[in-house]
CSV table of N, CA and C in Angstrom, one decimal:
chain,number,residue,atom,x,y,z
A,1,UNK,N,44.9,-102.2,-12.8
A,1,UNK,CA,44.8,-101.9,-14.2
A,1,UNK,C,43.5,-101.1,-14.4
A,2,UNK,N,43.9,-99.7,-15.0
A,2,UNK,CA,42.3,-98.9,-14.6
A,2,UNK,C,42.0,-99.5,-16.3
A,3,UNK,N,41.1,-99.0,-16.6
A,3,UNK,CA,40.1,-99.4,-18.3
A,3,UNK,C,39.3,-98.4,-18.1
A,4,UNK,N,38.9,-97.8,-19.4
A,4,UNK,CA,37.7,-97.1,-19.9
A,4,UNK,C,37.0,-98.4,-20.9
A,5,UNK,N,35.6,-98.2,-20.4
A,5,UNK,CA,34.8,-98.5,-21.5
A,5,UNK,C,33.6,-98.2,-21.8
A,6,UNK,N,33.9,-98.1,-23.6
A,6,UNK,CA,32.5,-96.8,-23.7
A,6,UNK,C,31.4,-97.9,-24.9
A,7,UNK,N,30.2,-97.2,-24.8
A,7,UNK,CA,29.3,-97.7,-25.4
A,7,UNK,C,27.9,-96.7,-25.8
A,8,UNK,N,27.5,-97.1,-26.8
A,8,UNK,CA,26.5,-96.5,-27.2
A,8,UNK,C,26.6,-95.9,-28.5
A,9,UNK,N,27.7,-95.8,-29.2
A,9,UNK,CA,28.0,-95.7,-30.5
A,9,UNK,C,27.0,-96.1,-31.6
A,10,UNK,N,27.3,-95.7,-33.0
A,10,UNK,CA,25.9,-95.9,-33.9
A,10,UNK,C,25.7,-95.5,-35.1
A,11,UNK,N,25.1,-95.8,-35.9
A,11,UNK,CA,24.5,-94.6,-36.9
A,11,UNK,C,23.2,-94.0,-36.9
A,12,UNK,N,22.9,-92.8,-36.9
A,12,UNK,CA,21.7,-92.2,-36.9
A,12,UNK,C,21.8,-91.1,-37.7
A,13,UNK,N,20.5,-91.4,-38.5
A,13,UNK,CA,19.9,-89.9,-39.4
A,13,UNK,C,20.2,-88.8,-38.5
A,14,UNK,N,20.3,-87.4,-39.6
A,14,UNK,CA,20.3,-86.1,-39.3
A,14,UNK,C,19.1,-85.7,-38.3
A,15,UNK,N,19.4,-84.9,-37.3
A,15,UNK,CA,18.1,-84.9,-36.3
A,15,UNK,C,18.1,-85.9,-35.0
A,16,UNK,N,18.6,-86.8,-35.6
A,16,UNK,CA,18.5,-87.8,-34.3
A,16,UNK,C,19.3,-87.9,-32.9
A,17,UNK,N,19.4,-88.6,-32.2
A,17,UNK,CA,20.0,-88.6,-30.9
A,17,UNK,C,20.5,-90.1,-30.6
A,18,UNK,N,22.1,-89.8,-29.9
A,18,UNK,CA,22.4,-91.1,-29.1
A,18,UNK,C,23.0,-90.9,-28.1
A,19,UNK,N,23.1,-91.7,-27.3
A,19,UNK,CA,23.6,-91.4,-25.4
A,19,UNK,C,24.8,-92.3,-25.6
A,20,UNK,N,25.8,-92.0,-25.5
A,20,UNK,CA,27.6,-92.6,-25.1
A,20,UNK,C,27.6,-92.5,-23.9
A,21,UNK,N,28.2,-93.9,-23.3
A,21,UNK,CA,28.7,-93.9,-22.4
A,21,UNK,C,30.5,-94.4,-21.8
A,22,UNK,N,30.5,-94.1,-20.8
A,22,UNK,CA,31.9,-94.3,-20.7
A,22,UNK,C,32.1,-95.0,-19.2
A,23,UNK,N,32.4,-96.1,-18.8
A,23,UNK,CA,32.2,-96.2,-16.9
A,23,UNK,C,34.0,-97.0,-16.9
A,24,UNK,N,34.6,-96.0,-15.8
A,24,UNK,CA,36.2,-96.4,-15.4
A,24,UNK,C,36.3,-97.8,-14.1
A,25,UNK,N,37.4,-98.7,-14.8
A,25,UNK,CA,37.0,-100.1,-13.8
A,25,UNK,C,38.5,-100.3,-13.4
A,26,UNK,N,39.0,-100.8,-12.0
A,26,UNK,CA,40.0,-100.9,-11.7
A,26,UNK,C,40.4,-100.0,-10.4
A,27,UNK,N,41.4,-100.3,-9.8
A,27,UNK,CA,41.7,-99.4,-8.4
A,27,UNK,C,42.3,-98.3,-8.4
A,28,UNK,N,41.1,-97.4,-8.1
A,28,UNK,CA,41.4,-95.9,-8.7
A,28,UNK,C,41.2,-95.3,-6.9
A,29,UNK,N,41.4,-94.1,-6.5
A,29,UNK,CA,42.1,-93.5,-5.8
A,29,UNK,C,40.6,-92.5,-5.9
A,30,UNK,N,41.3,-91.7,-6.9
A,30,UNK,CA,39.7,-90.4,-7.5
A,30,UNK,C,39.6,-89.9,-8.7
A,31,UNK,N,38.7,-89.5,-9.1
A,31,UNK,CA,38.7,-89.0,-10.5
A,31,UNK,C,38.1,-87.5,-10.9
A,32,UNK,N,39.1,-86.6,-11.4
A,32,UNK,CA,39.0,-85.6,-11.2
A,32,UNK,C,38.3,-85.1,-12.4
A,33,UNK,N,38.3,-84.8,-13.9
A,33,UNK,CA,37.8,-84.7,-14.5
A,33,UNK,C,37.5,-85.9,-15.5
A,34,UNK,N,36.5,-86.0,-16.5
A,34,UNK,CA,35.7,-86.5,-17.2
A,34,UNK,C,35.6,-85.8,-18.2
A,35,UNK,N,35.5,-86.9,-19.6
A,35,UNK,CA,34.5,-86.0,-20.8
A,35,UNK,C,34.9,-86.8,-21.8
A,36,UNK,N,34.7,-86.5,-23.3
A,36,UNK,CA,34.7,-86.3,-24.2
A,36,UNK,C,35.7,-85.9,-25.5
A,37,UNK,N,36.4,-86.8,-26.1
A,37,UNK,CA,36.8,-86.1,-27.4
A,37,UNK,C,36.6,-86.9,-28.7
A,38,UNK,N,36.5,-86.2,-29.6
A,38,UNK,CA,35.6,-86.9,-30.5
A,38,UNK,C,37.1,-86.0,-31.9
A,39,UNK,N,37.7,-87.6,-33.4
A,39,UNK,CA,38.5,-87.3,-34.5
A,39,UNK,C,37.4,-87.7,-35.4
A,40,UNK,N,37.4,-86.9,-36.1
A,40,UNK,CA,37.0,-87.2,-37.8
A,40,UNK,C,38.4,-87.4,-38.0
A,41,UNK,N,37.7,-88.0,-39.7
A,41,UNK,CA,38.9,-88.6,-40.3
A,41,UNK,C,39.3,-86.9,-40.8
A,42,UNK,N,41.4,-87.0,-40.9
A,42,UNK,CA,41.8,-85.8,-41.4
A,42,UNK,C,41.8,-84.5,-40.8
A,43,UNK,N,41.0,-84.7,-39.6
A,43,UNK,CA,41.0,-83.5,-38.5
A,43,UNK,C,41.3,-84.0,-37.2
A,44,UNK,N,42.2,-83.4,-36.6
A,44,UNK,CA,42.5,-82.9,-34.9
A,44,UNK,C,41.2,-84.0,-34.0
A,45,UNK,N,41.9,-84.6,-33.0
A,45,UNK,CA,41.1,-84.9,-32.1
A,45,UNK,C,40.5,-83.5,-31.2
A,46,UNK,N,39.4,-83.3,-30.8
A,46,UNK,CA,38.6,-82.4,-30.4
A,46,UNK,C,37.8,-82.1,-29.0
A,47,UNK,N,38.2,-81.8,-28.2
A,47,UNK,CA,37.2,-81.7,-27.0
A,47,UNK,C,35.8,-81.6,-27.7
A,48,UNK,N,34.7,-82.2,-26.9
A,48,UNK,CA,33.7,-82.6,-27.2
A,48,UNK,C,33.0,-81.6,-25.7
A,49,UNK,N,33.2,-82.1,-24.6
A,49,UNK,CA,32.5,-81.9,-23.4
A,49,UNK,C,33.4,-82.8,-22.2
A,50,UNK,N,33.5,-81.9,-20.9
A,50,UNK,CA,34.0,-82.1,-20.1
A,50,UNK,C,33.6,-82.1,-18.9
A,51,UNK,N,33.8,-82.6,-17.8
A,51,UNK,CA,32.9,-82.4,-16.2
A,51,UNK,C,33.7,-82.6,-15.6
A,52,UNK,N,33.6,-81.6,-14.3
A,52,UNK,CA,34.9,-81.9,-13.0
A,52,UNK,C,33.8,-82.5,-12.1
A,53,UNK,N,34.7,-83.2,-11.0
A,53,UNK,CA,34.1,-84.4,-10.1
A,53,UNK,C,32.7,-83.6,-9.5
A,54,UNK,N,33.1,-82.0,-9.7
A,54,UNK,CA,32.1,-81.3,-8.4
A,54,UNK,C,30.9,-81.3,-9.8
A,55,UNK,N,30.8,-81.2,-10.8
A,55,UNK,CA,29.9,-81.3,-12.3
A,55,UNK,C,29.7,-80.1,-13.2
A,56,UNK,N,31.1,-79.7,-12.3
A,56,UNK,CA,31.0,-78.2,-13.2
A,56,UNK,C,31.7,-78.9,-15.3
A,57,UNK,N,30.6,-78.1,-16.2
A,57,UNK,CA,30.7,-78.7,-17.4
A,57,UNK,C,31.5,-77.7,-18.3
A,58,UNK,N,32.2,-77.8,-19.7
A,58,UNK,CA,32.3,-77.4,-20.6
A,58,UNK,C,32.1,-78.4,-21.8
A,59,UNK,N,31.8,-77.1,-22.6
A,59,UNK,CA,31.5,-78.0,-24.2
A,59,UNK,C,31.9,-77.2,-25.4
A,60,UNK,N,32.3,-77.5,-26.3
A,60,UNK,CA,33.0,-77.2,-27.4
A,60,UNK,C,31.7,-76.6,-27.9
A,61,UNK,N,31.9,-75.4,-28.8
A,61,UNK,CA,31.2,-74.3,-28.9
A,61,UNK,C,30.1,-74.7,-30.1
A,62,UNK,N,30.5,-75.9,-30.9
A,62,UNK,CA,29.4,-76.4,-31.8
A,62,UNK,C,28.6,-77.5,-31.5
A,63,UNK,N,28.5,-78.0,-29.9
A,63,UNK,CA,27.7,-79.1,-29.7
A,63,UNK,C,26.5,-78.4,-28.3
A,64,UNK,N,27.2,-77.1,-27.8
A,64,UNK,CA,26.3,-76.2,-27.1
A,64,UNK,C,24.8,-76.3,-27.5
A,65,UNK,N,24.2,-76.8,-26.3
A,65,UNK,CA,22.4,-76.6,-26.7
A,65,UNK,C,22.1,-77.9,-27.4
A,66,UNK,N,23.1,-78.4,-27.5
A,66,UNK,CA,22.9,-80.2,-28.5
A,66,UNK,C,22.7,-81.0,-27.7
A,67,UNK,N,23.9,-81.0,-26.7
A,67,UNK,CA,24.6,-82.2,-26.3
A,67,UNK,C,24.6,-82.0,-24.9
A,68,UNK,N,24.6,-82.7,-23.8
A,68,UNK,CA,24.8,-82.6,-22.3
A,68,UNK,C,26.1,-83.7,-21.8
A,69,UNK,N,26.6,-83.5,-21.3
A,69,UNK,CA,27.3,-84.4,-20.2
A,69,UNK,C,27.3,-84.6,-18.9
A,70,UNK,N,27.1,-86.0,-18.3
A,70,UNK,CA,26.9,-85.9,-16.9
A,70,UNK,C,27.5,-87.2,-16.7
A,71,UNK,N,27.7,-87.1,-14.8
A,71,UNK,CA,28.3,-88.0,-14.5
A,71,UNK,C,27.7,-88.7,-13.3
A,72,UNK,N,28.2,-90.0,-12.9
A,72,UNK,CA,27.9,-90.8,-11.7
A,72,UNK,C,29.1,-91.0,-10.9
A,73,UNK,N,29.6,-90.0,-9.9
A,73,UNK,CA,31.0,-90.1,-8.8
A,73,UNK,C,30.7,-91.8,-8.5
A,74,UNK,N,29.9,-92.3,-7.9
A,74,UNK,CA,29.5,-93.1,-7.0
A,74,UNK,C,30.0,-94.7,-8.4
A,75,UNK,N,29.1,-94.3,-9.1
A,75,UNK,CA,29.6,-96.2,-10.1
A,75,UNK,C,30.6,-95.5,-11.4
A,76,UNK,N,31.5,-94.1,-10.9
A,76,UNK,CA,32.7,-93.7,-12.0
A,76,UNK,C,32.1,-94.0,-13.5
A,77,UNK,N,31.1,-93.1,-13.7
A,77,UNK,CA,30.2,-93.0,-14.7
A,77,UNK,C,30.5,-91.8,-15.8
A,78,UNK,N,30.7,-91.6,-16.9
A,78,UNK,CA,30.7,-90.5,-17.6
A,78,UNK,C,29.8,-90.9,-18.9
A,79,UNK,N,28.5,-89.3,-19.1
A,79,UNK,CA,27.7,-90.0,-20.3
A,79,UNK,C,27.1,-88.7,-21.0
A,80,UNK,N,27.2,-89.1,-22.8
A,80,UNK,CA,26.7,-87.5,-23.3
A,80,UNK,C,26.0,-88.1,-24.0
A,81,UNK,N,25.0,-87.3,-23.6
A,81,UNK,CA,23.7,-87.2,-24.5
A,81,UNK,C,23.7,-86.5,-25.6
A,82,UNK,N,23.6,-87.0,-27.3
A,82,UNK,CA,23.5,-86.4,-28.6
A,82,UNK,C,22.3,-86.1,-28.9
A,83,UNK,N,22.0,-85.1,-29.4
A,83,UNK,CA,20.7,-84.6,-29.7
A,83,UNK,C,20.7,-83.9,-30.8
A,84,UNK,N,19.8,-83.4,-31.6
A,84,UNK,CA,19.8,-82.9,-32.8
A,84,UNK,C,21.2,-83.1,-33.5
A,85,UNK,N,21.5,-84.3,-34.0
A,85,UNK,CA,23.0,-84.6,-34.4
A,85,UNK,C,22.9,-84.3,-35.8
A,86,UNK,N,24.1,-83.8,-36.6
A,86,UNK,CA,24.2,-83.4,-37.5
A,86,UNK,C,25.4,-84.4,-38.3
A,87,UNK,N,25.4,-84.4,-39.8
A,87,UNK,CA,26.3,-84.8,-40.3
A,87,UNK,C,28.1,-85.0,-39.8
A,88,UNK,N,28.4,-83.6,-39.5
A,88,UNK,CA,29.5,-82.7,-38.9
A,88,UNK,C,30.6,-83.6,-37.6
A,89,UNK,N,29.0,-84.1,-36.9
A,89,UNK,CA,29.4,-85.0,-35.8
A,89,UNK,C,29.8,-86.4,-35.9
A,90,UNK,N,29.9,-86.8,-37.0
A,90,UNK,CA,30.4,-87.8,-37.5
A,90,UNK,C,32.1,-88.3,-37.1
A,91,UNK,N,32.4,-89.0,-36.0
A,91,UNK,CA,33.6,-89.0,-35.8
A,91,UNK,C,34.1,-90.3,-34.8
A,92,UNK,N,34.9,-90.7,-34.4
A,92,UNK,CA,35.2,-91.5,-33.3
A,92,UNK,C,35.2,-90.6,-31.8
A,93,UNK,N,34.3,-91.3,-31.4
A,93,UNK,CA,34.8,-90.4,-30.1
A,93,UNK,C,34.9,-91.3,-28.8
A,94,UNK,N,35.8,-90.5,-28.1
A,94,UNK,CA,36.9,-91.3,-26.9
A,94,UNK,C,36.7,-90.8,-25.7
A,95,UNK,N,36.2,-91.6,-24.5
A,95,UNK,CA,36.4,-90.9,-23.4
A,95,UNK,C,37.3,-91.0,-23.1
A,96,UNK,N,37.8,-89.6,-21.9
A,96,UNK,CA,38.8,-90.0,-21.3
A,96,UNK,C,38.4,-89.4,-19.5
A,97,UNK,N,39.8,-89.7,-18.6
A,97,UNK,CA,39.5,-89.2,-17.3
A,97,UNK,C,40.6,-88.9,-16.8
A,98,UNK,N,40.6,-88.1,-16.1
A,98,UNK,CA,41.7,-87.8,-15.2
A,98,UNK,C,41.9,-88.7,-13.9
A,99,UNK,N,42.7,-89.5,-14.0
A,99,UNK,CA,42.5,-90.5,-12.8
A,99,UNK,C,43.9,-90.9,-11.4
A,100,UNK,N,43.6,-90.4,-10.4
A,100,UNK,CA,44.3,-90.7,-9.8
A,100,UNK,C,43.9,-92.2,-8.8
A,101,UNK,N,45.7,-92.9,-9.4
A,101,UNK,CA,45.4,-93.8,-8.8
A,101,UNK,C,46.6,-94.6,-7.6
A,102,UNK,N,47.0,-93.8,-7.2
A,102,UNK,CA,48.5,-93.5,-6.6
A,102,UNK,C,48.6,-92.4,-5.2
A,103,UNK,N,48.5,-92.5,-3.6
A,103,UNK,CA,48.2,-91.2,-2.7
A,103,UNK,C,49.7,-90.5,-2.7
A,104,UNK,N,50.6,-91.1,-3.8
A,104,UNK,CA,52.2,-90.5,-4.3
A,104,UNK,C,52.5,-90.2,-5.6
A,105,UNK,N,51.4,-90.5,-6.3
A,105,UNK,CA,51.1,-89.6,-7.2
A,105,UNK,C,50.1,-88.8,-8.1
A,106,UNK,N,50.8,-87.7,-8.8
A,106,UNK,CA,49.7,-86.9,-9.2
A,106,UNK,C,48.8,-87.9,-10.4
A,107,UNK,N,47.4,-87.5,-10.2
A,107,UNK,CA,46.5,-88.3,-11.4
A,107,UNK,C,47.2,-87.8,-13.4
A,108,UNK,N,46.5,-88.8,-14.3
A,108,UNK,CA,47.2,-89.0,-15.5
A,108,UNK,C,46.2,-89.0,-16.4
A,109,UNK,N,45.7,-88.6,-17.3
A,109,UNK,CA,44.7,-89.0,-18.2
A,109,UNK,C,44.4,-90.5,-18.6
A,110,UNK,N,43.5,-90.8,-18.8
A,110,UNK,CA,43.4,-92.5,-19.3
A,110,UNK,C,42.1,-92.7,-20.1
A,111,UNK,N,42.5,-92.9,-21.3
A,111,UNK,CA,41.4,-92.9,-22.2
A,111,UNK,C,40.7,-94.5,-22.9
A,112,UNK,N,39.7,-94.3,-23.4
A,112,UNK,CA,39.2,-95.4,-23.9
A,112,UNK,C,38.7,-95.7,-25.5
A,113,UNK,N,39.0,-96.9,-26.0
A,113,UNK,CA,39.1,-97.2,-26.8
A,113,UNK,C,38.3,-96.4,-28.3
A,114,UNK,N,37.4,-95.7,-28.2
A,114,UNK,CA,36.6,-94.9,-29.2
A,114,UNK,C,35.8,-96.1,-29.5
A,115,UNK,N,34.2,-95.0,-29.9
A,115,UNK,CA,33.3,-95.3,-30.6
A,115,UNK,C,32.6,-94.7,-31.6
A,116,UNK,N,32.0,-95.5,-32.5
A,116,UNK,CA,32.5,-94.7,-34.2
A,116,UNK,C,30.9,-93.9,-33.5
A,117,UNK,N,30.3,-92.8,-34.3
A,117,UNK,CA,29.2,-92.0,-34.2
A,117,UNK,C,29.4,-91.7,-35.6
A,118,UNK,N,28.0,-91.9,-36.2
A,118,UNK,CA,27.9,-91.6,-38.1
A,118,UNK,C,26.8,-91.0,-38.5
A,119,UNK,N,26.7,-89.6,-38.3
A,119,UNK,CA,25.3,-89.1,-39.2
A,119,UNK,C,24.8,-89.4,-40.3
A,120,UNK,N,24.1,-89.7,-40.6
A,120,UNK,CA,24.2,-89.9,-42.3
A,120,UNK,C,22.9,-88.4,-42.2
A,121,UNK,N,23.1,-88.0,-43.4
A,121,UNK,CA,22.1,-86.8,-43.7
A,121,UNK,C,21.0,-86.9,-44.3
């Protein structure tokens, strides 16, 4: 039974910073990509930031220069750092991973429960 579980969720003033984490548990095989997606209410779930196993990153073009994501192959770690956070970012956000956990089959996405993030301005 693989699981996501994330933490570090919050409220913080405009300007502020918080670090989410995400660590995958259960008999997993490998994990190819990692990241981020973050729903406001009334809008599209959103890629946030992403990382392949080797650490190559992407990030959604309004958290560039904000925000970082990184990971730990070794204890199946995924974690973004929020920085200068703005109202805007106000959303639930969900890790997820690409996980293969089957040497007969191809890996599947597997996400985790969300955690609220609240700027207040």
């Amino acid at each position: 039974q693989v699981q996501l579980s994330e933490s570090g969720g919050g409220l913080v003033q405009a300007g502020g910073s918080l670090k989410l984490s995400c660590v995958v548990s259960g008999s997993i095989i490998s994990i190819n990509r990692m990241g981020w997606y973050r729903q406001a209410p009334g809008k599209q779930r959103e890629l946030v930031a992403d990382i392949t196993e080797g650490g190559n990153t992407n990030y959604e073009d309004s958290v560039k220069e904000r925000f970082t994501i990184s990971r730990d192959n070794a204890k199946n770690t995924v974690s973004l750092q929020m920085n200068s956070l703005k109202p805007e970012d106000t959303a639930v956000y969900y890790c997820y991973a690409d996980i293969k956990v089957s040497i007969l089959r191809r890996g599947r996405d597997y996400w985790g429960q969300g955690t609220q993030v609240t700027v207040s301005s």
